[in-house]
Short mmCIF file of C-alpha atoms in Angstrom, two decimals:
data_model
loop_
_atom_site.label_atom_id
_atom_site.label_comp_id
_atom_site.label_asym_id
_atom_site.label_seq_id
_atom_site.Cartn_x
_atom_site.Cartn_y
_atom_site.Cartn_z
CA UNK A 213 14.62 52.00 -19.09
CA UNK A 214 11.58 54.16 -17.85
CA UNK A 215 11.00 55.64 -14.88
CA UNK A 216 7.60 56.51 -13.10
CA UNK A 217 7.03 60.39 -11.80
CA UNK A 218 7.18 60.55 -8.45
CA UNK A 219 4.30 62.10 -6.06
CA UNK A 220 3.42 65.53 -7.26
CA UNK A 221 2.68 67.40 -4.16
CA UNK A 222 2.07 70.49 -5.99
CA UNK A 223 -1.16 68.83 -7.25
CA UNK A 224 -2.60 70.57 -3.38
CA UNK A 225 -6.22 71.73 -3.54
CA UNK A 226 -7.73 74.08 -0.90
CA UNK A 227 -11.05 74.96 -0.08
CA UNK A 228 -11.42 79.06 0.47
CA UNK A 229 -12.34 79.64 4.01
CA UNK A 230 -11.40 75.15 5.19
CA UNK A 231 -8.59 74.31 7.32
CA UNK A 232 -7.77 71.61 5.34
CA UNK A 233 -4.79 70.66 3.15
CA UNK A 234 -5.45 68.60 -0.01
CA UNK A 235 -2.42 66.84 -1.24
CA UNK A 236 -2.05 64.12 -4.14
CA UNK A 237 0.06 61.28 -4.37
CA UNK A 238 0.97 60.75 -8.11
CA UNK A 239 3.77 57.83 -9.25
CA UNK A 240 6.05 56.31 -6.68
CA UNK A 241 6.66 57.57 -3.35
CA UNK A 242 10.16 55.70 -2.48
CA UNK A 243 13.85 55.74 -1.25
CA UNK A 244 14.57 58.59 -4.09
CA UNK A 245 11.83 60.88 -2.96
CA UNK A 246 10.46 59.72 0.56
CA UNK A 247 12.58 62.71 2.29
CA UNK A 248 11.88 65.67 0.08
CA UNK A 249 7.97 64.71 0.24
CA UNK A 250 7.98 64.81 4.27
CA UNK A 251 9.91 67.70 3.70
CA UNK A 252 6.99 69.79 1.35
CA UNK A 253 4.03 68.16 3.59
CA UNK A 254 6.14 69.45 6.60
CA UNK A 255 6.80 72.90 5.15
CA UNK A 256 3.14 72.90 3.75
CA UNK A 257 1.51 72.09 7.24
CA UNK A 258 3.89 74.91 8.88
CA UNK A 259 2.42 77.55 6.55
CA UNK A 260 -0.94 76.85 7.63
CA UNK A 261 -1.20 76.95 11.83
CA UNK A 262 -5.02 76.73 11.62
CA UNK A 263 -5.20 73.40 9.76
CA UNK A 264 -7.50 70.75 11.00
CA UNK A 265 -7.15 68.17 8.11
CA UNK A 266 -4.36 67.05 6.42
CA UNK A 267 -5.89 64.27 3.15
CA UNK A 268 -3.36 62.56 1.05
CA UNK A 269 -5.14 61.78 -1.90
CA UNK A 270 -3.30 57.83 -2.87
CA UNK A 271 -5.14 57.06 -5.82
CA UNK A 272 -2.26 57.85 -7.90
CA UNK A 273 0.45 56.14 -6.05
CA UNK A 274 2.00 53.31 -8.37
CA UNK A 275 4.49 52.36 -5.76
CA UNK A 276 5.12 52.24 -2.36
CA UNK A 277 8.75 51.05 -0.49
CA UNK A 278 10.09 50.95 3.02
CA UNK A 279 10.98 54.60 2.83
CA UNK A 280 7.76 55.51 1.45
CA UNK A 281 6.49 53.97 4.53
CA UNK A 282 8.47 55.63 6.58
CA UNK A 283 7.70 58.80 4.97
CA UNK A 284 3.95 58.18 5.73
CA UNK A 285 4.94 57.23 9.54
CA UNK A 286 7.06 60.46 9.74
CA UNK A 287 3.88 62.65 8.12
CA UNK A 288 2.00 61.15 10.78
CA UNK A 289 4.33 62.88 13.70
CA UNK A 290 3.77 65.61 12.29
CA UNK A 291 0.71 65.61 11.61
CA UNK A 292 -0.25 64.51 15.40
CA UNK A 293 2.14 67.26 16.71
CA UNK A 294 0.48 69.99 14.49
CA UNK A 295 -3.09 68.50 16.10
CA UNK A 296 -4.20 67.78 12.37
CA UNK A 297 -6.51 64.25 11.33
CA UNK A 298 -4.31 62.86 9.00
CA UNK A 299 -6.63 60.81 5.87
CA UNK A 300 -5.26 58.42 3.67
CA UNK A 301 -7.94 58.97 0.86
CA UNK A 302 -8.35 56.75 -1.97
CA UNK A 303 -5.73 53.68 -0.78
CA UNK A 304 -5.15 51.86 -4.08
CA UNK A 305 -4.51 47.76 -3.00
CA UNK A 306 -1.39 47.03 -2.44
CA UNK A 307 -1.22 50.51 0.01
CA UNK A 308 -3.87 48.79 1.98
CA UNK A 309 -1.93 45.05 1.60
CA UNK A 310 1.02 47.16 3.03
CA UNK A 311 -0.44 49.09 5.77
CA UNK A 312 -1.87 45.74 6.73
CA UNK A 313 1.10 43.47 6.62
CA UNK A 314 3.13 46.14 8.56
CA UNK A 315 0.41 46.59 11.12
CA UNK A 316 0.34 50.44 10.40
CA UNK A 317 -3.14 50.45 9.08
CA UNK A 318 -4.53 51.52 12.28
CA UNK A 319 -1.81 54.23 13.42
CA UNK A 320 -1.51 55.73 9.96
CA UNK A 321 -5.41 55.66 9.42
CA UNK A 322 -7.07 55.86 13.19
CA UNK A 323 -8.41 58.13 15.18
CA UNK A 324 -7.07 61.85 15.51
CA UNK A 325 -4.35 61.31 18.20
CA UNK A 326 -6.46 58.98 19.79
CA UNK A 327 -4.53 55.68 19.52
CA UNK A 328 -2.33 55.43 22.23
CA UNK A 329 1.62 54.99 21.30
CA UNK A 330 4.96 54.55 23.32
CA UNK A 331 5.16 57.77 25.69
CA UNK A 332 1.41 58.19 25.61
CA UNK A 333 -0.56 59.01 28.91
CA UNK A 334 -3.16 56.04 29.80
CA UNK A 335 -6.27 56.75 28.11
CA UNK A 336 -8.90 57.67 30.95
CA UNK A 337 -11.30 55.42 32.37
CA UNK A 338 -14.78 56.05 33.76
CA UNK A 339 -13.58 54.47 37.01
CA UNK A 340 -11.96 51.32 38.80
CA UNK A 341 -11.38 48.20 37.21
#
């Protein structure tokens, strides 16, 4: 029986003097390893207060379950509560199929905090309707 790795977080790449976190996705990201990896991107966005970016490089990711999902959607809380873009770079196809079929394309991948969500305040308008 073999096994694939599972993402290699420590694979994160910083610019000197960017507010940006660099992170690579390398083998599966599933029920096995979906907590610890929200765990290190949590940790890793802590240490850095003055990050504006947050890219998740996917080209590496073989495989992608529920969990993994999940892990993703929980990334993305904290990503939005930390005010950082979240960037899913590189989406191999069946990550896109996924975030598709799910309909998660659009929160995982929109605008910074723009999309509106359960508990969010109306956007604003430029007047009556």
């Amino acid at each position: 029986m073999t096994t694939t790795p599972h993402p290699d977080p420590s694979a994160e790449t910083t610019a000197v003097g960017e507010n940006r976190l660099h992170i690579a996705l390398r083998g599966d990201l599933d029920h096995e390893n979906a907590d610890a990896f929200v765990r290190d991107v949590a940790a890793r966005l802590s240490a850095r207060p003055g990050a504006t970016d947050l890219r998740l490089s996917c080209a590496g990711l073989d495989h992608i379950d529920s969990m993994g999902l999940s892990a993703l959607l929980m990334i993305r809380r904290h990503t939005r509560t930390a005010r950082v873009r979240l960037h899913l770079d590189e989406r191999p196809a069946h990550l896109e199929r996924l975030l598709r079929l799910t309909g998660t394309l659009d929160h995982l991948t929109g605008p910074d905090g723009t999309e509106r969500g359960a508990g969010s305040p109306p956007a604003p308008t430029d007047g009556p309707s």
